[in-house]
Every structure is written in C-alpha cells, then in structure tokens.
Coordinates of N, CA and C in Angstrom, one line a residue:
M39 N 137.9 12.1 4.9 CA 138.6 11.5 6.0 C 137.7 10.2 6.4
E40 N 138.4 9.1 6.6 CA 137.7 7.9 7.1 C 137.6 7.9 8.6
L41 N 136.5 7.6 9.1 CA 136.3 7.6 10.6 C 136.7 6.2 11.1
P42 N 137.3 6.1 12.3 CA 137.5 4.8 12.9 C 136.1 4.1 13.1
R43 N 136.1 2.8 13.1 CA 134.8 2.1 13.1 C 133.9 2.4 14.3
R44 N 134.5 2.8 15.5 CA 133.6 3.0 16.6 C 133.4 4.5 16.9
M45 N 133.9 5.3 16.0 CA 133.7 6.8 16.2 C 132.4 7.2 15.6
T46 N 131.7 8.1 16.3 CA 130.6 8.8 15.7 C 130.9 10.3 15.7
L47 N 130.2 11.0 14.9 CA 130.6 12.4 14.7 C 130.4 13.3 15.9
F48 N 129.4 12.9 16.7 CA 129.1 13.7 17.9 C 128.8 12.7 19.1
P49 N 129.9 12.1 19.6 CA 129.7 11.1 20.6 C 129.2 11.7 21.9
P50 N 128.3 11.0 22.7 CA 127.8 11.5 24.0 C 129.0 11.7 24.9
R51 N 128.9 12.6 25.8 CA 129.9 12.9 26.8 C 129.3 12.7 28.2
T52 N 130.0 11.9 29.1 CA 129.6 11.7 30.4 C 130.6 12.2 31.4
R53 N 130.2 13.0 32.4 CA 131.2 13.5 33.4 C 130.5 13.5 34.7
R54 N 131.3 13.4 35.7 CA 130.8 13.4 37.1 C 130.4 14.9 37.5
K55 N 129.2 15.1 38.0 CA 128.8 16.4 38.4 C 129.1 16.6 39.9
N56 N 128.9 15.6 40.7 CA 129.3 15.6 42.1 C 129.5 14.2 42.6
K57 N 129.5 14.0 43.9 CA 129.7 12.7 44.4 C 128.6 11.7 44.0
H58 N 127.4 12.2 43.9 CA 126.3 11.4 43.7 C 125.7 11.4 42.3
L59 N 126.1 12.3 41.4 CA 125.4 12.5 40.1 C 126.4 12.5 39.0
Y60 N 126.0 11.9 37.8 CA 126.7 12.1 36.6 C 125.8 12.9 35.6
I61 N 126.4 13.6 34.7 CA 125.6 14.3 33.7 C 126.1 13.8 32.3
K62 N 125.2 13.5 31.4 CA 125.5 13.0 30.1 C 124.9 14.0 29.1
S63 N 125.7 14.4 28.1 CA 125.3 15.4 27.1 C 125.6 14.8 25.7
G64 N 124.9 15.3 24.7 CA 125.1 14.9 23.4 C 124.1 15.4 22.4
R65 N 124.0 14.8 21.3 CA 123.0 15.1 20.3 C 121.6 14.9 20.9
S66 N 120.6 15.7 20.6 CA 119.3 15.6 21.2 C 118.7 14.3 21.0
H67 N 118.8 13.7 19.8 CA 118.2 12.4 19.5 C 118.9 11.3 20.3
D68 N 120.2 11.4 20.5 CA 120.9 10.4 21.3 C 120.4 10.4 22.7
I69 N 120.3 11.6 23.3 CA 119.9 11.8 24.7 C 118.5 11.3 24.9
Q70 N 117.6 11.7 24.0 CA 116.2 11.3 24.2 C 116.0 9.8 24.1
R71 N 116.7 9.2 23.1 CA 116.6 7.7 23.0 C 117.1 7.0 24.2
E72 N 118.2 7.5 24.8 CA 118.7 6.9 26.0 C 117.8 7.0 27.2
V73 N 117.3 8.2 27.4 CA 116.3 8.4 28.5 C 115.1 7.5 28.3
D74 N 114.6 7.5 27.1 CA 113.4 6.6 26.8 C 113.7 5.2 27.1
A75 N 114.9 4.7 26.6 CA 115.3 3.3 26.8 C 115.4 3.0 28.3
I76 N 116.1 3.9 29.1 CA 116.3 3.6 30.5 C 114.9 3.5 31.2
F77 N 114.0 4.4 30.9 CA 112.7 4.3 31.5 C 111.9 3.0 31.1
F78 N 112.1 2.7 29.8 CA 111.4 1.5 29.3 C 111.9 0.2 30.0
V79 N 113.2 0.1 30.1 CA 113.9 -1.1 30.7 C 113.5 -1.1 32.2
R80 N 113.6 0.0 32.8 CA 113.3 0.0 34.3 C 111.8 -0.4 34.5
R81 N 110.9 0.0 33.6 CA 109.5 -0.3 33.8 C 109.2 -1.8 33.5
H82 N 109.9 -2.4 32.6 CA 109.6 -3.8 32.2 C 110.5 -4.9 32.6
T83 N 111.6 -4.6 33.3 CA 112.6 -5.6 33.7 C 113.1 -5.3 35.1
A84 N 113.9 -6.2 35.6 CA 114.6 -6.0 36.9 C 116.0 -5.6 36.7
I85 N 116.4 -5.2 35.5 CA 117.8 -4.9 35.2 C 118.2 -3.6 36.0
P86 N 119.3 -3.6 36.6 CA 119.8 -2.4 37.3 C 120.3 -1.3 36.3
V87 N 119.5 -0.3 36.0 CA 119.8 0.7 35.1 C 120.0 2.0 35.9
P88 N 120.6 3.0 35.3 CA 120.7 4.3 36.0 C 119.4 4.9 36.3
T89 N 119.3 5.7 37.4 CA 118.1 6.4 37.8 C 118.3 7.8 37.2
V90 N 117.4 8.2 36.3 CA 117.4 9.5 35.7 C 116.8 10.5 36.6
V91 N 117.5 11.6 36.9 CA 117.0 12.6 37.8 C 116.2 13.7 37.0
E92 N 116.8 14.2 35.9 CA 116.2 15.1 35.1 C 116.8 15.1 33.7
S93 N 116.1 15.5 32.7 CA 116.6 15.6 31.3 C 116.1 16.9 30.7
H94 N 116.9 17.3 29.7 CA 116.6 18.5 29.0 C 117.0 18.5 27.6
I95 N 116.2 18.8 26.6 CA 116.5 18.9 25.2 C 116.3 20.3 24.7
Q96 N 117.3 20.9 24.1 CA 117.2 22.2 23.5 C 117.9 22.2 22.1
G97 N 117.0 22.3 21.1 CA 117.5 22.3 19.8 C 118.2 21.0 19.4
S98 N 119.4 21.0 18.9 CA 120.1 19.8 18.5 C 120.9 19.2 19.6
R99 N 120.9 19.8 20.8 CA 121.7 19.2 21.9 C 120.8 18.9 23.1
G100 N 121.2 18.0 24.0 CA 120.5 17.7 25.2 C 121.4 17.1 26.3
W101 N 120.8 16.9 27.4 CA 121.6 16.3 28.5 C 120.6 15.7 29.5
F102 N 121.1 14.8 30.4 CA 120.4 14.3 31.5 C 121.3 14.0 32.6
T103 N 120.8 14.1 33.8 CA 121.6 13.7 35.0 C 121.0 12.4 35.6
M104 N 121.9 11.7 36.2 CA 121.6 10.3 36.7 C 122.4 10.1 38.0
H105 N 121.8 9.3 38.8 CA 122.5 8.9 40.1 C 123.7 8.0 39.7
A106 N 124.8 8.2 40.4 CA 126.0 7.3 40.3 C 125.6 5.9 40.7
I107 N 126.1 4.9 40.1 CA 125.9 3.5 40.4 C 127.2 3.0 41.0
E108 N 127.2 2.4 42.2 CA 128.4 1.8 42.8 C 128.8 0.6 42.0
G109 N 130.0 0.3 41.9 CA 130.5 -0.9 41.2 C 131.7 -0.5 40.3
E110 N 132.3 -1.5 39.8 CA 133.5 -1.3 38.9 C 133.2 -1.9 37.5
P111 N 133.7 -1.3 36.5 CA 133.5 -1.9 35.1 C 134.1 -3.3 35.1
L112 N 133.3 -4.2 34.5 CA 133.8 -5.6 34.3 C 135.2 -5.6 33.7
S113 N 135.4 -4.7 32.8 CA 136.7 -4.6 32.1 C 137.9 -4.6 33.0
T114 N 137.8 -3.8 34.1 CA 138.9 -3.7 35.0 C 138.8 -4.6 36.2
A115 N 137.6 -5.1 36.5 CA 137.4 -6.0 37.6 C 137.7 -7.4 37.4
W116 N 137.6 -7.8 36.1 CA 137.6 -9.3 35.8 C 138.8 -10.0 36.3
D117 N 140.0 -9.5 36.0 CA 141.2 -10.2 36.3 C 141.4 -10.4 37.8
S118 N 140.8 -9.6 38.6 CA 140.9 -9.7 40.1 C 139.8 -10.6 40.7
M119 N 138.8 -10.9 39.9 CA 137.7 -11.7 40.4 C 138.0 -13.2 40.5
G120 N 137.4 -13.8 41.6 CA 137.6 -15.2 41.7 C 136.6 -16.0 40.8
E121 N 136.8 -17.3 40.6 CA 136.0 -18.0 39.7 C 134.5 -18.0 40.1
D122 N 134.2 -18.1 41.4 CA 132.8 -18.0 41.8 C 132.2 -16.6 41.4
A123 N 132.9 -15.6 41.6 CA 132.4 -14.2 41.3 C 132.2 -14.1 39.8
K124 N 133.1 -14.6 39.0 CA 133.0 -14.6 37.5 C 131.7 -15.3 37.1
T125 N 131.5 -16.5 37.7 CA 130.3 -17.3 37.4 C 129.0 -16.5 37.7
T126 N 129.1 -15.9 38.9 CA 127.9 -15.1 39.3 C 127.6 -14.0 38.3
A127 N 128.7 -13.2 37.9 CA 128.5 -12.1 37.0 C 127.9 -12.6 35.7
Q128 N 128.5 -13.7 35.1 CA 128.0 -14.2 33.8 C 126.6 -14.7 33.9
N129 N 126.2 -15.3 35.0 CA 124.8 -15.8 35.2 C 123.8 -14.6 35.3
E130 N 124.2 -13.6 36.0 CA 123.3 -12.4 36.1 C 123.2 -11.7 34.8
I131 N 124.3 -11.5 34.1 CA 124.2 -10.9 32.8 C 123.3 -11.7 31.9
R132 N 123.5 -13.0 31.9 CA 122.6 -13.8 31.0 C 121.2 -13.7 31.4
D133 N 120.8 -13.6 32.7 CA 119.4 -13.5 33.1 C 118.9 -12.1 32.7
Y134 N 119.7 -11.1 32.8 CA 119.2 -9.7 32.4 C 119.0 -9.7 30.9
I135 N 119.9 -10.3 30.1 CA 119.7 -10.3 28.7 C 118.4 -11.1 28.3
R136 N 118.2 -12.2 29.0 CA 116.9 -12.9 28.8 C 115.7 -12.1 29.0
Q137 N 115.8 -11.3 30.1 CA 114.6 -10.4 30.3 C 114.4 -9.4 29.2
L138 N 115.5 -8.9 28.6 CA 115.3 -8.0 27.5 C 114.7 -8.7 26.3
R139 N 115.2 -9.9 26.0 CA 114.8 -10.6 24.9 C 113.4 -11.2 25.0
A140 N 112.8 -11.2 26.2 CA 111.5 -11.6 26.4 C 110.4 -10.6 26.1
L141 N 110.9 -9.3 26.0 CA 109.9 -8.2 25.7 C 109.4 -8.3 24.3
Q142 N 108.2 -7.8 24.1 CA 107.5 -8.0 22.9 C 107.6 -6.7 22.1
A143 N 107.9 -6.8 20.8 CA 108.0 -5.6 19.9 C 106.6 -5.0 19.7
P144 N 106.5 -3.7 19.6 CA 105.2 -3.0 19.4 C 104.4 -3.5 18.2
N145 N 105.2 -3.8 17.1 CA 104.5 -4.2 15.9 C 105.3 -5.3 15.2
P146 N 104.7 -6.3 14.6 CA 105.4 -7.3 13.9 C 106.4 -6.7 12.9
G147 N 107.6 -7.2 12.9 CA 108.6 -6.8 11.9 C 109.3 -5.5 12.2
Y148 N 108.9 -4.7 13.2 CA 109.4 -3.4 13.5 C 110.8 -3.5 14.1
I149 N 111.8 -2.7 13.5 CA 113.1 -2.6 14.0 C 113.4 -1.1 14.1
G150 N 113.7 -0.7 15.3 CA 113.9 0.7 15.6 C 114.1 1.0 17.1
S151 N 113.9 2.2 17.5 CA 114.1 2.6 18.9 C 112.9 2.1 19.7
C152 N 113.1 2.1 21.0 CA 112.0 1.5 21.9 C 110.7 2.3 21.8
M153 N 110.8 3.6 21.4 CA 109.6 4.4 21.3 C 109.1 4.6 19.9
G154 N 109.6 3.8 19.0 CA 109.0 3.9 17.6 C 109.8 4.7 16.6
G155 N 110.9 5.2 17.0 CA 111.7 6.1 16.1 C 112.8 5.4 15.3
E156 N 113.7 6.2 14.8 CA 114.9 5.7 14.0 C 115.8 4.9 14.9
V157 N 116.6 4.1 14.2 CA 117.7 3.3 14.8 C 118.9 4.2 15.0
L158 N 119.5 4.1 16.2 CA 120.8 4.8 16.4 C 121.8 3.7 16.8
D159 N 122.8 3.5 16.0 CA 123.8 2.5 16.2 C 125.1 2.8 15.6
H160 N 126.2 2.8 16.3 CA 127.4 3.3 15.7 C 128.0 2.2 14.7
R161 N 127.3 1.1 14.6 CA 127.7 0.1 13.5 C 127.0 0.5 12.2
L162 N 125.9 1.3 12.3 CA 125.1 1.6 11.1 C 125.2 3.0 10.7
N163 N 125.3 3.3 9.4 CA 125.2 4.6 8.9 C 126.1 5.6 9.5
N164 N 127.4 5.2 9.8 CA 128.4 6.1 10.5 C 127.9 6.7 11.8
G165 N 127.0 6.0 12.5 CA 126.5 6.5 13.8 C 125.4 7.5 13.7
M166 N 124.9 7.7 12.5 CA 123.8 8.6 12.3 C 122.5 7.8 12.3
P167 N 121.4 8.4 12.7 CA 120.1 7.7 12.8 C 119.7 7.2 11.4
C168 N 119.1 6.0 11.4 CA 118.6 5.4 10.1 C 117.3 4.6 10.4
G169 N 116.6 4.2 9.4 CA 115.4 3.5 9.6 C 114.3 4.4 10.1
P170 N 113.3 3.9 10.9 CA 113.2 2.5 11.3 C 112.9 1.6 10.1
F171 N 113.0 0.3 10.4 CA 112.8 -0.7 9.3 C 111.5 -1.5 9.6
G172 N 110.9 -1.9 8.5 CA 109.6 -2.6 8.6 C 109.7 -4.1 8.7
S173 N 110.9 -4.6 8.5 CA 111.1 -6.1 8.5 C 112.6 -6.4 8.7
V174 N 112.8 -7.7 9.1 CA 114.2 -8.2 9.2 C 114.9 -8.1 7.8
S175 N 114.1 -8.5 6.7 CA 114.6 -8.4 5.4 C 115.1 -7.0 5.0
E176 N 114.3 -6.0 5.3 CA 114.7 -4.6 5.0 C 116.0 -4.2 5.8
F177 N 116.1 -4.6 7.0 CA 117.2 -4.4 7.8 C 118.5 -5.0 7.2
N178 N 118.4 -6.3 6.9 CA 119.5 -7.0 6.3 C 119.9 -6.4 5.0
D179 N 119.0 -6.0 4.2 CA 119.3 -5.3 2.9 C 120.1 -4.0 3.2
F180 N 119.8 -3.3 4.2 CA 120.5 -2.1 4.6 C 121.9 -2.4 5.0
L181 N 122.1 -3.6 5.7 CA 123.4 -4.0 6.2 C 124.4 -4.2 5.1
V182 N 123.9 -4.9 4.0 CA 124.8 -5.2 2.9 C 124.9 -4.1 1.8
A183 N 124.1 -3.1 1.9 CA 124.0 -2.1 0.9 C 125.4 -1.4 0.6
P184 N 126.2 -1.2 1.6 CA 127.5 -0.5 1.3 C 128.4 -1.3 0.3
I185 N 128.2 -2.6 0.3 CA 129.0 -3.4 -0.6 C 128.7 -3.1 -2.1
L186 N 127.5 -2.6 -2.4 CA 127.1 -2.3 -3.7 C 127.9 -1.2 -4.3
R187 N 128.6 -0.5 -3.5 CA 129.4 0.7 -3.9 C 130.9 0.3 -4.1
C188 N 131.2 -1.0 -3.8 CA 132.6 -1.5 -3.9 C 132.9 -2.0 -5.3
P189 N 134.1 -2.3 -5.6 CA 134.5 -2.9 -6.9 C 133.8 -4.2 -7.2
K190 N 133.4 -4.9 -6.2 CA 132.8 -6.2 -6.5 C 131.4 -6.3 -5.8
P191 N 130.4 -5.6 -6.4 CA 129.1 -5.5 -5.8 C 128.4 -6.9 -5.7
E192 N 128.9 -7.8 -6.5 CA 128.2 -9.1 -6.5 C 128.4 -9.8 -5.1
L193 N 129.4 -9.3 -4.3 CA 129.6 -9.8 -3.0 C 128.4 -9.6 -2.1
A194 N 127.6 -8.5 -2.4 CA 126.4 -8.2 -1.6 C 125.5 -9.3 -1.6
T195 N 125.3 -9.9 -2.8 CA 124.3 -11.1 -2.9 C 124.9 -12.3 -2.1
L196 N 126.2 -12.5 -2.2 CA 126.8 -13.6 -1.4 C 126.6 -13.5 0.1
Y197 N 126.8 -12.3 0.6 CA 126.7 -12.2 2.1 C 125.3 -12.0 2.5
R198 N 124.5 -11.4 1.6 CA 123.0 -11.3 2.0 C 122.4 -12.7 2.1
Q199 N 122.8 -13.6 1.3 CA 122.2 -15.0 1.4 C 122.5 -15.7 2.7
K200 N 123.5 -15.2 3.4 CA 123.9 -15.8 4.7 C 123.1 -15.3 5.9
L201 N 122.3 -14.3 5.6 CA 121.5 -13.6 6.7 C 120.0 -14.0 6.4
S202 N 119.4 -14.6 7.4 CA 118.0 -15.1 7.4 C 117.1 -13.9 7.4
N203 N 115.9 -14.1 6.8 CA 114.8 -13.1 6.9 C 113.9 -13.5 8.1
D204 N 114.2 -14.5 8.8 CA 113.2 -15.1 9.8 C 113.7 -14.9 11.2
Y205 N 114.7 -14.1 11.5 CA 115.2 -13.9 12.9 C 114.0 -13.3 13.7
K206 N 113.9 -13.8 14.9 CA 113.0 -13.2 15.9 C 113.5 -11.8 16.1
I207 N 112.6 -10.8 16.3 CA 113.0 -9.4 16.7 C 113.0 -9.3 18.2
T208 N 114.1 -8.9 18.8 CA 114.2 -8.8 20.3 C 114.6 -7.5 20.7
F209 N 114.4 -7.1 22.0 CA 114.9 -5.9 22.5 C 116.3 -6.1 22.8
S210 N 117.2 -5.2 22.4 CA 118.6 -5.3 22.5 C 119.2 -4.0 23.2
H211 N 120.2 -4.2 24.0 CA 121.0 -3.1 24.5 C 121.8 -2.5 23.4
A212 N 122.3 -3.4 22.5 CA 123.0 -3.0 21.2 C 124.3 -2.3 21.4
D213 N 124.8 -2.3 22.6 CA 126.1 -1.7 22.8 C 126.8 -2.3 24.0
L214 N 126.6 -3.6 24.2 CA 127.1 -4.3 25.4 C 128.6 -4.4 25.2
S215 N 129.3 -4.1 26.3 CA 130.8 -4.3 26.4 C 131.1 -4.5 27.9
D216 N 132.3 -4.9 28.1 CA 132.7 -5.1 29.5 C 133.0 -3.7 30.2
E217 N 132.9 -2.7 29.4 CA 133.1 -1.3 30.0 C 131.8 -0.7 30.5
N218 N 130.6 -1.2 30.0 CA 129.4 -0.6 30.5 C 128.5 -1.6 31.3
I219 N 129.2 -2.7 31.8 CA 128.6 -3.5 32.8 C 129.4 -3.4 34.1
L220 N 128.7 -2.9 35.2 CA 129.3 -2.6 36.5 C 129.1 -3.8 37.4
V221 N 130.1 -4.2 38.2 CA 130.0 -5.3 39.1 C 130.6 -5.0 40.4
E222 N 130.2 -5.7 41.4 CA 130.9 -5.7 42.7 C 131.9 -6.8 42.7
P223 N 133.2 -6.5 42.6 CA 134.2 -7.5 42.2 C 134.3 -8.7 43.2
A224 N 134.1 -8.5 44.5 CA 134.2 -9.6 45.4 C 133.2 -10.7 45.2
S225 N 131.9 -10.2 45.0 CA 130.8 -11.2 44.8 C 130.5 -11.5 43.4
G226 N 130.8 -10.6 42.5 CA 130.5 -10.7 41.1 C 129.1 -10.2 40.7
H227 N 128.3 -9.7 41.7 CA 127.0 -9.3 41.5 C 127.0 -8.0 40.5
V228 N 126.1 -8.0 39.6 CA 126.0 -6.9 38.6 C 125.3 -5.8 39.3
T229 N 125.9 -4.6 39.4 CA 125.3 -3.5 40.1 C 124.7 -2.5 39.1
G230 N 125.0 -2.6 37.8 CA 124.4 -1.7 36.9 C 124.8 -2.0 35.4
I231 N 124.0 -1.7 34.5 CA 124.3 -1.8 33.1 C 123.9 -0.4 32.5
I232 N 124.9 0.2 31.9 CA 124.8 1.7 31.5 C 124.9 1.8 30.0
D233 N 124.8 3.0 29.5 CA 125.0 3.4 28.1 C 123.9 2.7 27.2
W234 N 122.7 3.3 27.3 CA 121.5 2.7 26.6 C 121.1 3.4 25.4
E235 N 121.9 4.4 24.9 CA 121.5 5.2 23.8 C 121.3 4.4 22.5
M236 N 121.9 3.2 22.3 CA 121.7 2.4 21.1 C 120.6 1.4 21.2
A237 N 120.0 1.3 22.4 CA 119.0 0.3 22.7 C 117.8 0.4 21.8
G238 N 117.2 -0.8 21.5 CA 116.0 -0.8 20.7 C 115.7 -2.2 20.2
W239 N 114.8 -2.3 19.2 CA 114.4 -3.6 18.6 C 115.3 -3.9 17.5
R240 N 115.9 -5.2 17.5 CA 116.8 -5.6 16.5 C 116.6 -7.1 16.2
P241 N 117.1 -7.6 15.1 CA 117.1 -9.0 14.8 C 117.9 -9.8 15.9
A242 N 117.5 -11.0 16.2 CA 118.0 -11.7 17.4 C 119.5 -11.8 17.4
F243 N 120.1 -11.9 16.2 CA 121.6 -12.1 16.2 C 122.4 -10.8 16.6
W244 N 121.7 -9.6 16.6 CA 122.4 -8.4 16.7 C 123.1 -8.1 18.0
E245 N 122.5 -8.5 19.1 CA 123.1 -8.3 20.4 C 124.4 -9.0 20.5
Y246 N 124.5 -10.3 19.9 CA 125.7 -11.0 20.0 C 126.8 -10.4 19.0
T247 N 126.5 -10.2 17.8 CA 127.5 -9.7 16.9 C 127.9 -8.3 17.2
K248 N 127.0 -7.5 17.7 CA 127.3 -6.1 18.0 C 128.2 -6.0 19.3
S249 N 128.0 -7.0 20.2 CA 128.9 -7.0 21.4 C 130.3 -7.3 21.1
L250 N 130.5 -7.9 19.9 CA 131.9 -8.2 19.5 C 132.4 -7.3 18.3
F251 N 131.8 -6.2 18.2 CA 132.1 -5.2 17.1 C 133.4 -4.6 17.4
G252 N 134.2 -4.5 16.3 CA 135.4 -3.7 16.3 C 136.4 -4.2 17.3
D253 N 137.0 -3.3 18.2 CA 138.0 -3.7 19.1 C 137.6 -4.5 20.3
R254 N 136.3 -4.8 20.3 CA 135.8 -5.6 21.5 C 136.1 -7.1 21.3
L255 N 136.5 -7.5 20.1 CA 136.6 -8.9 19.9 C 137.9 -9.5 20.5
S256 N 137.9 -9.5 21.8 CA 139.0 -10.2 22.6 C 138.5 -11.6 23.0
L257 N 139.4 -12.5 23.2 CA 139.1 -13.9 23.5 C 138.3 -13.9 24.8
R258 N 138.7 -13.1 25.8 CA 138.1 -13.1 27.1 C 136.6 -12.7 27.0
W259 N 136.4 -11.6 26.3 CA 135.0 -11.0 26.2 C 134.2 -12.0 25.3
K260 N 134.7 -12.6 24.3 CA 134.0 -13.5 23.5 C 133.5 -14.7 24.3
C261 N 134.4 -15.2 25.2 CA 134.0 -16.3 26.0 C 132.8 -15.9 26.9
V262 N 132.9 -14.7 27.4 CA 131.7 -14.3 28.3 C 130.5 -14.2 27.4
M263 N 130.5 -13.6 26.3 CA 129.4 -13.5 25.4 C 128.8 -14.9 25.0
D264 N 129.7 -15.8 24.7 CA 129.3 -17.1 24.3 C 128.6 -17.8 25.5
H265 N 128.9 -17.4 26.7 CA 128.2 -18.0 27.9 C 126.8 -17.3 28.1
V266 N 126.7 -16.0 27.8 CA 125.5 -15.3 28.2 C 124.5 -15.2 27.1
L267 N 124.9 -15.4 25.8 CA 124.1 -15.3 24.6 C 124.2 -16.5 23.7
E268 N 123.2 -16.8 23.0 CA 123.3 -17.8 22.0 C 124.2 -17.3 20.9
P269 N 125.3 -18.0 20.6 CA 126.3 -17.6 19.6 C 125.6 -17.6 18.2
Y270 N 126.1 -16.7 17.4 CA 125.7 -16.7 16.0 C 126.9 -16.6 15.1
P271 N 127.6 -17.8 15.0 CA 129.0 -17.7 14.3 C 128.9 -17.3 12.9
T272 N 127.9 -17.7 12.1 CA 127.8 -17.3 10.7 C 127.6 -15.8 10.6
E273 N 126.7 -15.3 11.4 CA 126.4 -13.9 11.3 C 127.6 -13.1 11.8
L274 N 128.3 -13.6 12.8 CA 129.5 -12.9 13.2 C 130.6 -12.8 12.1
Q275 N 130.7 -13.9 11.4 CA 131.6 -13.9 10.3 C 131.2 -12.9 9.2
V276 N 129.9 -12.9 8.9 CA 129.4 -11.9 7.9 C 129.7 -10.5 8.4
E277 N 129.4 -10.2 9.7 CA 129.5 -8.9 10.2 C 131.0 -8.4 10.2
D278 N 131.9 -9.4 10.5 CA 133.3 -9.0 10.4 C 133.7 -8.5 9.0
I279 N 133.1 -9.1 8.0 CA 133.4 -8.6 6.6 C 132.7 -7.3 6.3
L280 N 131.4 -7.3 6.7 CA 130.6 -6.1 6.4 C 131.1 -4.8 7.0
Q281 N 131.8 -4.9 8.2 CA 132.3 -3.8 8.9 C 133.4 -3.1 8.1
Q282 N 134.0 -3.8 7.1 CA 135.0 -3.2 6.3 C 134.5 -2.2 5.3
F283 N 133.2 -2.2 5.1 CA 132.7 -1.4 4.0 C 132.0 -0.1 4.5

C-alpha cells in the first residue's frame, strides 16, 4: 500500500484535556524529540512555544501535557485579517525564524535532532527516524537515493547536481504551516508556534522547501513564505520532483 505523502505510520495525536491543557501522545521518539525541541527553543529564543507541564515515556509510546495557547490558526484567521494585521503576522514570523536560524549547530556538518539524535521528518524515510547525518553532502545523497530504485536511476545524478554541498546548517522548525502558527486575528500578533516534533538542524533551504511540502503549496501560503524566508526556487523545484519517489 502506498502511503499519502504527508502520512506517517503512527502520527502524534493531540486532544484537549480540559479548558487549560492539551495532551499529545505518540511514538516515544516523536514525543521526546518534541519536548526536547520545545525546551531548547524556549531557552534560546523569544519564540512563543507551548509550556510543557509534564511528559512521560513508556516503552514505544509517550505523551506530554501543555498549556493551551490563546489564538487562532493562521489558516482560518487569514481571510478575516486586515492588511496591517497580515503585515504584523508576517513580520513576527520572519523575526522568529531569524532567531531559529541564528542558533549554532553543536558540531560542524551535523544534521539531526536538537539533542544529537536521528532526524524525524515526514518528508524523509516515510516518516520514520533516519540519520543523523554528518554533512550536507550526506543529507543530499540521502534525499536523492530513492531515485536509484526507479527505471531511470541516472536522474539521481541530474537532481543531485542541483543541490549544493555548501548550505549553511540552521535550526529549523521543519514543519511550518499556516495550521501550526497561532495569531490574534485583530492585531496579527503571533501568539504561538506549535508542533515541534520535526525540529532540528537542517540545510538552510529545508525550512523553505518543507513549508511548501505536499498539499501546503497554495499561492497564499507561498506568498507568506516568500516574505518570511529566503526563497530557494531551484531547491523547491528539485523537491517537487523528489517527493514523487
């Protein structure tokens, strides 16, 4: 059975526990990575992230509780927002992403989770952990490797040549969408950025191309991303092709 491109075998589940708390459960490594990332981002930036109340890992499963964040997903708020509010939201998102990208990786060339472990990304390896990788070159080789199993493996070389080995490695949310950015619609102020289980160290282009992964590639959302991130049009074109393999 072929999985849809954004499906993972065991996606995390979030539900409201009461008026003030949410509980998120899933695979233990997903949960641990998200809790680690939330604490890391809270410690090193001013980004409004969830406040973790407690977490628990038992075998292959885990969960954590977090305080509810006031605000509405940008996906549902955008159409009702005025131009000033939209500008405010975009400027704040851009500033928060700059804060992430200013963080220093623990080791030169390292690509993986914030605490030194495997990469978790539903764009990679059918959503199962992979890596960590020791260099951008190694990561790029992994990206194009599925083409080697197709009827025209020579395409792997063609697309691999379009990806540089010299990208800066930056800290990335790696799952940005208008559904996990919360705003106050009237003012446009960002009240929270959620869903950090994919976060970690990635090549600089990844935040941009991943934010436009799959069914997120709408004109409206792309315009927002072009405003808040440096566009990588060549890499986006390559990713659109690689996602088919």
